[in-house]
XYZ file of C-alpha atoms in Angstrom:
489
model
C -11.811 -4.547 28.078
C -12.266 -4.545 24.266
C -11.906 -1.102 22.512
C -14.747 -1.812 19.940
C -17.203 -3.638 22.032
C -20.142 -1.123 21.855
C -19.892 -0.564 18.078
C -22.590 -1.684 15.476
C -22.427 -4.091 13.528
C -21.163 -5.929 16.530
C -19.828 -8.921 14.798
C -18.053 -6.829 12.219
C -16.073 -4.745 14.809
C -15.639 -7.832 17.107
C -13.808 -9.700 14.319
C -11.855 -6.466 13.186
C -10.470 -6.191 16.751
C -9.653 -9.958 16.676
C -7.717 -9.318 13.535
C -5.935 -6.255 14.733
C -4.693 -8.114 17.891
C -2.770 -10.565 15.427
C 0.455 -9.165 13.922
C -0.247 -9.411 10.123
C 2.096 -7.403 8.101
C 3.035 -8.565 4.622
C 5.081 -11.853 4.762
C 3.836 -12.393 8.290
C 0.345 -13.606 7.855
C 0.659 -17.422 9.022
C -1.093 -16.528 12.391
C -3.920 -14.434 10.931
C -4.370 -17.220 8.183
C -4.434 -19.776 11.015
C -7.093 -17.776 12.798
C -9.289 -18.021 9.770
C -8.768 -21.763 9.487
C -9.922 -22.129 13.251
C -12.811 -19.928 12.592
C -13.895 -22.268 9.879
C -13.235 -25.393 11.894
C -15.294 -24.152 14.823
C -18.315 -23.481 12.607
C -17.980 -26.756 10.467
C -17.473 -24.832 7.284
C -15.241 -26.364 4.555
C -12.081 -24.491 3.929
C -8.581 -24.674 2.090
C -5.484 -23.160 3.261
C -2.587 -23.103 0.647
C 1.089 -23.210 1.378
C 1.167 -19.278 0.902
C -1.497 -18.786 3.707
C -4.139 -17.770 1.333
C -7.682 -19.055 2.525
C -10.878 -20.192 1.041
C -13.817 -20.654 3.206
C -17.182 -22.025 1.791
C -20.626 -21.620 3.108
C -23.867 -23.117 1.506
C -26.520 -20.845 0.439
C -29.340 -20.021 2.823
C -32.728 -21.481 2.689
C -34.259 -20.719 -0.776
C -30.806 -19.838 -2.137
C -29.417 -23.436 -2.329
C -29.376 -23.362 -6.068
C -28.318 -19.806 -6.650
C -25.195 -18.933 -8.465
C -22.399 -18.730 -5.824
C -20.586 -15.421 -4.975
C -17.074 -14.656 -3.919
C -16.387 -12.172 -1.022
C -12.763 -11.155 -1.314
C -10.318 -9.297 0.646
C -6.435 -9.645 1.731
C -5.098 -10.447 5.114
C -1.958 -8.411 5.226
C -1.401 -4.714 6.106
C 1.159 -2.025 5.566
C 3.204 -1.633 8.613
C 4.183 1.913 9.155
C 4.795 3.816 12.418
C 5.559 7.173 14.098
C 9.403 7.532 14.830
C 8.610 7.351 18.560
C 6.396 4.302 18.486
C 7.755 1.089 20.046
C 5.524 -1.323 18.548
C 7.185 -4.571 16.991
C 4.986 -5.350 14.033
C 6.414 -8.937 13.890
C 5.081 -9.625 17.450
C 2.691 -7.005 18.769
C -0.956 -6.350 17.905
C -2.230 -2.803 17.434
C -3.299 -0.425 20.095
C -6.829 0.703 18.884
C -8.536 3.726 19.863
C -11.703 5.747 18.861
C -12.116 9.332 18.163
C -15.638 10.325 17.379
C -16.738 8.441 14.279
C -13.131 7.003 13.601
C -11.341 4.109 14.530
C -7.281 4.494 14.470
C -4.287 2.671 15.770
C -2.133 4.717 18.212
C 1.159 5.468 16.490
C 0.720 3.151 13.700
C -1.139 2.244 10.474
C -4.568 0.690 11.362
C -4.818 -1.978 8.673
C -8.467 -1.202 7.761
C -6.902 -1.670 4.342
C -7.921 -4.601 4.233
C -8.704 -5.988 7.712
C -12.196 -4.600 7.556
C -12.978 -6.689 4.241
C -11.974 -9.836 6.198
C -13.964 -8.834 9.296
C -17.040 -8.149 7.274
C -16.802 -11.512 5.458
C -16.269 -13.404 8.793
C -19.431 -11.557 10.170
C -21.425 -12.785 7.205
C -20.044 -16.249 7.523
C -20.989 -16.428 11.281
C -24.614 -15.087 10.826
C -27.103 -17.919 10.038
C -29.975 -15.275 9.891
C -28.852 -13.690 6.633
C -30.315 -14.476 3.167
C -27.516 -15.356 0.643
C -26.223 -17.376 -2.233
C -23.506 -20.010 -1.612
C -20.518 -17.970 -0.390
C -16.770 -18.591 -1.367
C -14.891 -16.353 1.069
C -11.361 -15.850 -0.422
C -8.645 -14.225 1.836
C -5.213 -13.545 -0.016
C -1.811 -12.738 1.543
C 0.887 -10.281 0.563
C -1.312 -7.986 -1.432
C 0.522 -4.994 -0.264
C 3.963 -6.241 -1.792
C 2.792 -7.079 -5.119
C -0.374 -9.219 -4.783
C 1.870 -12.114 -4.345
C -0.917 -14.257 -2.672
C -3.145 -13.756 -5.500
C -0.433 -14.420 -8.038
C 0.215 -17.799 -6.363
C -3.349 -18.802 -5.788
C -4.886 -21.744 -7.454
C -8.388 -20.669 -8.528
C -9.573 -23.797 -10.272
C -11.648 -24.957 -7.264
C -13.651 -21.583 -7.234
C -17.196 -22.050 -8.944
C -18.320 -18.442 -8.715
C -17.991 -15.944 -11.546
C -19.412 -13.074 -9.399
C -16.968 -11.277 -6.906
C -17.466 -8.589 -4.234
C -14.089 -7.281 -3.575
C -14.037 -5.174 -0.419
C -10.690 -3.501 -0.989
C -11.678 0.139 -1.663
C -11.554 3.032 0.647
C -14.184 5.640 -0.471
C -17.861 4.930 0.279
C -20.096 5.384 -2.703
C -17.306 4.954 -5.234
C -17.324 1.447 -7.003
C -14.228 0.490 -8.669
C -14.915 -1.480 -12.085
C -11.131 -1.344 -13.547
C -7.752 -0.565 -12.351
C -4.066 -0.260 -13.572
C -1.531 -2.971 -14.061
C 1.750 -2.803 -12.221
C 4.990 -4.436 -10.925
C 8.020 -3.999 -8.600
C 11.383 -2.988 -10.169
C 14.465 -3.318 -8.025
C 17.366 -1.189 -9.251
C 20.711 -2.203 -7.436
C 23.988 -0.384 -7.536
C 27.394 -1.554 -6.407
C 28.753 0.177 -3.180
C 32.519 -0.407 -3.528
C 34.117 1.265 -0.372
C 37.642 2.666 0.353
C 39.264 4.680 3.323
C 38.864 8.469 3.221
C 39.661 11.066 5.740
C 36.634 13.467 6.643
C 34.010 14.338 9.138
C 30.796 12.240 9.432
C 27.667 14.296 8.981
C 24.058 13.378 8.217
C 20.933 14.808 6.325
C 17.378 14.018 7.399
C 14.429 14.392 5.300
C 11.226 14.079 7.350
C 7.635 15.062 7.606
C 6.568 14.348 4.018
C 2.919 13.568 3.929
C 3.265 10.230 2.159
C 0.382 8.016 1.282
C -0.614 5.234 -1.107
C 1.503 5.526 -4.446
C -1.468 4.534 -6.496
C -4.498 6.343 -5.350
C -2.749 9.441 -3.878
C 0.054 9.733 -6.589
C -2.151 12.237 -8.344
C -1.691 14.794 -5.531
C 1.871 15.350 -6.785
C 3.445 15.806 -3.339
C 7.029 15.133 -2.381
C 8.782 11.854 -2.152
C 11.663 11.846 0.678
C 13.864 9.689 -1.334
C 13.613 12.097 -4.394
C 14.142 15.220 -2.220
C 17.115 13.606 -0.584
C 18.695 13.008 -4.134
C 18.003 16.499 -5.073
C 19.862 17.963 -1.829
C 22.736 15.562 -2.411
C 23.285 16.851 -6.142
C 23.285 20.426 -4.901
C 25.828 19.404 -2.361
C 27.907 17.790 -4.921
C 28.105 20.806 -7.230
C 29.903 22.926 -4.528
C 31.365 20.674 -1.817
C 33.742 17.799 -1.487
C 32.379 14.684 0.319
C 31.688 11.137 -0.291
C 28.619 8.894 0.402
C 28.471 6.400 3.350
C 24.781 5.320 3.046
C 21.521 6.519 1.822
C 18.205 4.975 3.186
C 14.615 5.837 3.031
C 11.142 4.186 2.998
C 9.828 0.653 3.868
C 7.415 -0.130 1.024
C 7.510 0.308 -2.588
C 3.840 1.192 -2.846
C 3.959 3.797 -0.074
C 5.223 7.323 -0.934
C 8.395 7.780 1.233
C 7.834 9.975 4.090
C 11.431 10.079 5.498
C 14.914 9.383 4.193
C 18.457 9.988 5.320
C 22.039 10.243 4.063
C 25.195 9.759 5.972
C 28.158 11.559 4.382
C 31.848 12.038 4.922
C 32.761 15.673 4.353
C 36.260 16.904 3.669
C 37.740 18.685 6.777
C 36.955 22.463 7.121
C 33.620 22.318 4.831
C 31.135 22.209 7.866
C 29.870 25.825 7.254
C 29.462 25.163 3.612
C 27.534 21.934 4.312
C 24.950 23.874 6.558
C 24.727 26.826 4.229
C 23.890 24.636 1.323
C 21.236 22.576 3.289
C 19.530 25.869 4.671
C 19.199 27.129 1.120
C 17.825 23.909 -0.208
C 15.407 23.607 2.691
C 14.135 27.148 1.835
C 13.661 26.228 -1.900
C 12.206 22.746 -1.652
C 9.908 23.330 1.292
C 8.466 26.390 -0.488
C 7.753 24.375 -3.599
C 5.851 21.823 -1.481
C 4.208 23.848 1.025
C 0.693 22.965 -0.166
C 1.131 19.251 -0.242
C 3.813 18.672 2.344
C 3.625 21.345 4.938
C 5.332 19.415 7.614
C 8.385 18.536 5.455
C 11.776 19.266 7.054
C 15.326 19.017 5.553
C 17.889 19.081 8.406
C 21.722 18.667 8.464
C 23.585 17.518 11.639
C 27.284 18.001 12.130
C 27.248 15.360 14.931
C 25.731 11.884 14.228
C 22.769 10.769 16.475
C 23.324 7.606 18.195
C 21.009 5.767 15.754
C 23.014 7.111 12.820
C 26.400 6.210 14.266
C 25.314 2.657 15.060
C 24.114 2.165 11.478
C 27.531 3.106 9.974
C 29.743 1.804 12.675
C 32.934 0.663 11.013
C 31.567 1.136 7.532
C 33.899 2.952 5.015
C 32.663 5.587 2.719
C 31.863 4.636 -0.981
C 34.346 5.219 -3.851
C 33.508 8.406 -5.824
C 32.285 6.427 -8.842
C 29.709 4.388 -6.703
C 28.581 7.541 -4.774
C 28.110 9.677 -7.751
C 26.160 6.937 -9.506
C 23.791 6.736 -6.442
C 23.283 10.416 -6.401
C 22.743 10.530 -10.342
C 20.196 7.904 -9.945
C 18.263 9.666 -7.132
C 18.321 12.924 -9.198
C 17.491 11.687 -12.670
C 15.323 8.661 -12.378
C 11.595 9.365 -13.437
C 9.155 9.364 -10.590
C 5.614 10.315 -9.849
C 2.810 10.937 -12.448
C 4.093 10.273 -16.051
C 1.006 10.405 -18.147
C -2.755 11.282 -17.461
C -5.571 9.355 -19.225
C -7.068 10.924 -22.328
C -10.175 8.684 -22.061
C -11.205 9.215 -18.318
C -10.700 12.861 -16.908
C -8.730 12.995 -13.703
C -7.249 9.339 -14.112
C -3.671 8.849 -13.808
C -2.551 6.538 -16.526
C 0.974 5.811 -15.750
C 3.269 6.508 -12.692
C 6.210 5.267 -10.652
C 7.192 5.477 -7.083
C 10.740 5.042 -5.778
C 9.340 3.671 -2.444
C 12.469 2.008 -0.867
C 16.161 3.252 -0.696
C 18.450 0.861 1.062
C 22.102 0.651 1.556
C 23.849 -2.565 2.501
C 27.526 -3.518 2.896
C 28.194 -3.707 -0.831
C 25.073 -2.555 -2.565
C 22.497 0.206 -2.752
C 18.993 -0.566 -3.924
C 16.262 1.715 -5.099
C 12.841 0.003 -5.586
C 9.922 1.231 -7.564
C 6.348 0.515 -7.817
C 5.416 1.022 -11.353
C 1.736 1.329 -12.499
C -0.135 1.800 -15.722
C -3.460 0.956 -17.391
C -1.619 0.604 -20.625
C 0.602 -2.448 -20.799
C 3.074 -0.906 -23.344
C 3.613 2.020 -21.139
C 4.396 -0.002 -18.244
C 6.960 -1.922 -20.226
C 8.294 1.530 -21.532
C 8.863 2.705 -17.848
C 10.541 -0.576 -16.979
C 13.003 -0.175 -20.055
C 13.905 3.420 -19.011
C 14.803 2.123 -15.654
C 16.869 -0.611 -17.133
C 18.745 1.873 -19.366
C 19.507 4.258 -16.676
C 20.478 1.739 -14.107
C 22.670 -0.192 -16.236
C 24.441 2.975 -17.649
C 25.443 3.606 -14.129
C 26.826 0.283 -13.455
C 23.801 -1.327 -11.825
C 21.558 -4.154 -12.558
C 17.556 -4.446 -12.610
C 15.146 -7.157 -11.548
C 11.306 -7.224 -11.721
C 8.779 -9.024 -9.702
C 5.191 -8.984 -8.623
C 3.757 -8.334 -12.210
C -0.036 -7.991 -12.290
C -2.346 -7.201 -15.182
C -4.667 -4.227 -15.563
C -8.339 -4.917 -14.701
C -10.272 -4.069 -17.801
C -13.775 -2.239 -17.601
C -16.566 -4.535 -18.569
C -19.209 -2.881 -20.323
C -22.231 -5.178 -19.831
C -21.551 -6.039 -16.199
C -24.701 -7.273 -14.574
C -23.295 -7.084 -11.155
C -22.354 -3.472 -11.578
C -25.834 -2.715 -12.641
C -27.355 -4.466 -9.710
C -24.980 -2.884 -7.176
C -25.576 0.530 -8.499
C -29.444 0.083 -8.503
C -29.147 -1.272 -4.876
C -27.080 1.730 -3.640
C -29.502 4.244 -5.216
C -32.463 2.587 -3.535
C -30.763 2.210 -0.203
C -29.110 5.759 0.072
C -30.796 7.928 -2.412
C -27.498 8.722 -3.803
C -25.846 8.249 -7.334
C -23.008 5.746 -7.189
C -19.563 6.721 -8.699
C -18.326 3.976 -10.968
C -14.655 4.554 -11.675
C -11.504 3.028 -12.879
C -8.539 3.751 -10.528
C -4.688 4.074 -10.755
C -3.922 1.355 -8.158
C -3.538 -2.269 -8.188
C -6.602 -4.438 -7.371
C -6.634 -8.096 -7.112
C -9.691 -8.112 -9.465
C -7.236 -8.021 -12.330
C -5.321 -11.203 -11.295
C -8.626 -13.073 -10.626
C -10.141 -12.041 -13.755
C -7.077 -13.206 -15.651
C -7.316 -16.582 -13.933
C -11.284 -16.967 -14.108
C -12.358 -15.848 -17.617
C -15.907 -14.368 -17.455
C -15.463 -13.027 -13.805
C -17.697 -10.093 -13.005
C -16.470 -8.082 -10.137
C -16.819 -4.832 -8.361
C -14.540 -3.459 -5.637
C -15.991 -1.113 -2.874
C -15.630 -0.427 0.676
C -16.109 2.021 3.707
C -14.415 5.372 4.117
C -10.820 4.778 5.283
C -8.598 7.872 5.229
C -4.783 8.243 5.050
C -4.212 4.592 4.521
C -0.558 3.299 4.448
C 0.239 6.184 7.047
C 0.035 6.318 10.896
C -2.799 8.838 10.529
C -4.985 6.045 8.946
C -8.614 6.057 10.416
C -11.727 4.126 9.648
C -15.298 5.585 9.687
C -17.428 3.574 12.043
C -20.797 4.870 10.403
C -19.490 4.215 6.958
C -18.400 0.712 8.023
C -22.102 0.150 9.195
C -23.542 1.323 6.024
C -21.310 -0.714 3.858
C -21.916 -3.879 5.693
C -25.666 -3.311 5.556
C -25.436 -2.631 1.919
C -23.353 -5.927 1.236
C -25.853 -7.972 3.045
C -28.700 -6.438 0.997
C -26.541 -7.129 -2.280
C -26.178 -10.774 -1.263
C -29.950 -10.978 -0.632
C -30.762 -9.691 -4.143
C -28.267 -12.255 -5.765
C -30.812 -15.040 -5.579
């Protein structure tokens, strides 16, 4: 039996469950893209699927709307794949295990992918309903948004006729996004030369960090497990004799790292010193973050777990030069909020997040998501990362550059959507610019004159296994979207 069968709007939740049954993490979007193709074919709708798996589905305007200006409904197909340590799901092969708790839908042990599966589900429900009144629709579904908006970057927009866009990639009902920061991914890579060294293998685990989206939740100024790990390693280096074997933490550059680990080789006879320093650091750091990361734990182990042992089986420790460079990078690189906006109270203007720390046979990489609504500040942060990395013997590459989405003073769409929201819900809408990447910026760059607004239902704790989607909010936002389309005659 389907989990969401009795929820309203029926078609929205039907398609959301369909999408959740298809593995669709970033870079694994062929199957979900093909699902949308088959949807269009079965209904006789024109469509285009590009080599990257982006999809455009077209539907004519309803009776009386044939000559109205077309409107784009846009969302992305991929999701962030995060799971609890004891969850056995294979995101490459398995669908999600959905459950309901009161007003919320969640996935057992994993992220839900409400960001942005609910946008695609709403668009499919609208395309599948011939009773609605609406202008011609261009439904645009992109891929790999979560790893740098790569689908939107690659997408050819020349066939799109509309200059009105409803982007359903926001997570706070009643808040309408009308501008966003630009950003990029920066990979800092260090050499990991290795040599034989006699000692005892030990490990450090940082876990239980709250985590979250590195754009919309960076202002909470909580911990980042990679940064905490670097801080602990530096304190150890002051007093103890050891060398680094591996350091790892995080899976996504745009997710605040929730857990990280280091495997070290300690000089014989220093086990007590190792545990004493860790206990001291645990008390200091956990106290600093007790408000934002109450569940954080910093633990040391004198015996490697089976998983840790397998990860370094036959791997030699790094040279002192390479190990010290990695520790220095983790301890000194900038991270978190760098500057707040002077024009808009409470808005983060510039930040960066060290989301991925990965050790391979001969390299250690630290991957950042860099964001700013000021282009020069984004470049300044990049230059700092280059200077620091190269001074430590590493190299830097950048990818996934996307522009800021600038606020449009005379947006007719924003005015219409604000008026509609006030009339329907007797509440004042919040129009805001956010510190997170939204594909509207890329589409605005490619389609001069585009008038767009981003909005969506309440989704909490996105990019974490605690993600949950409000059922009642989804219903309201769908009904609101239907009404907006009706008014775009």
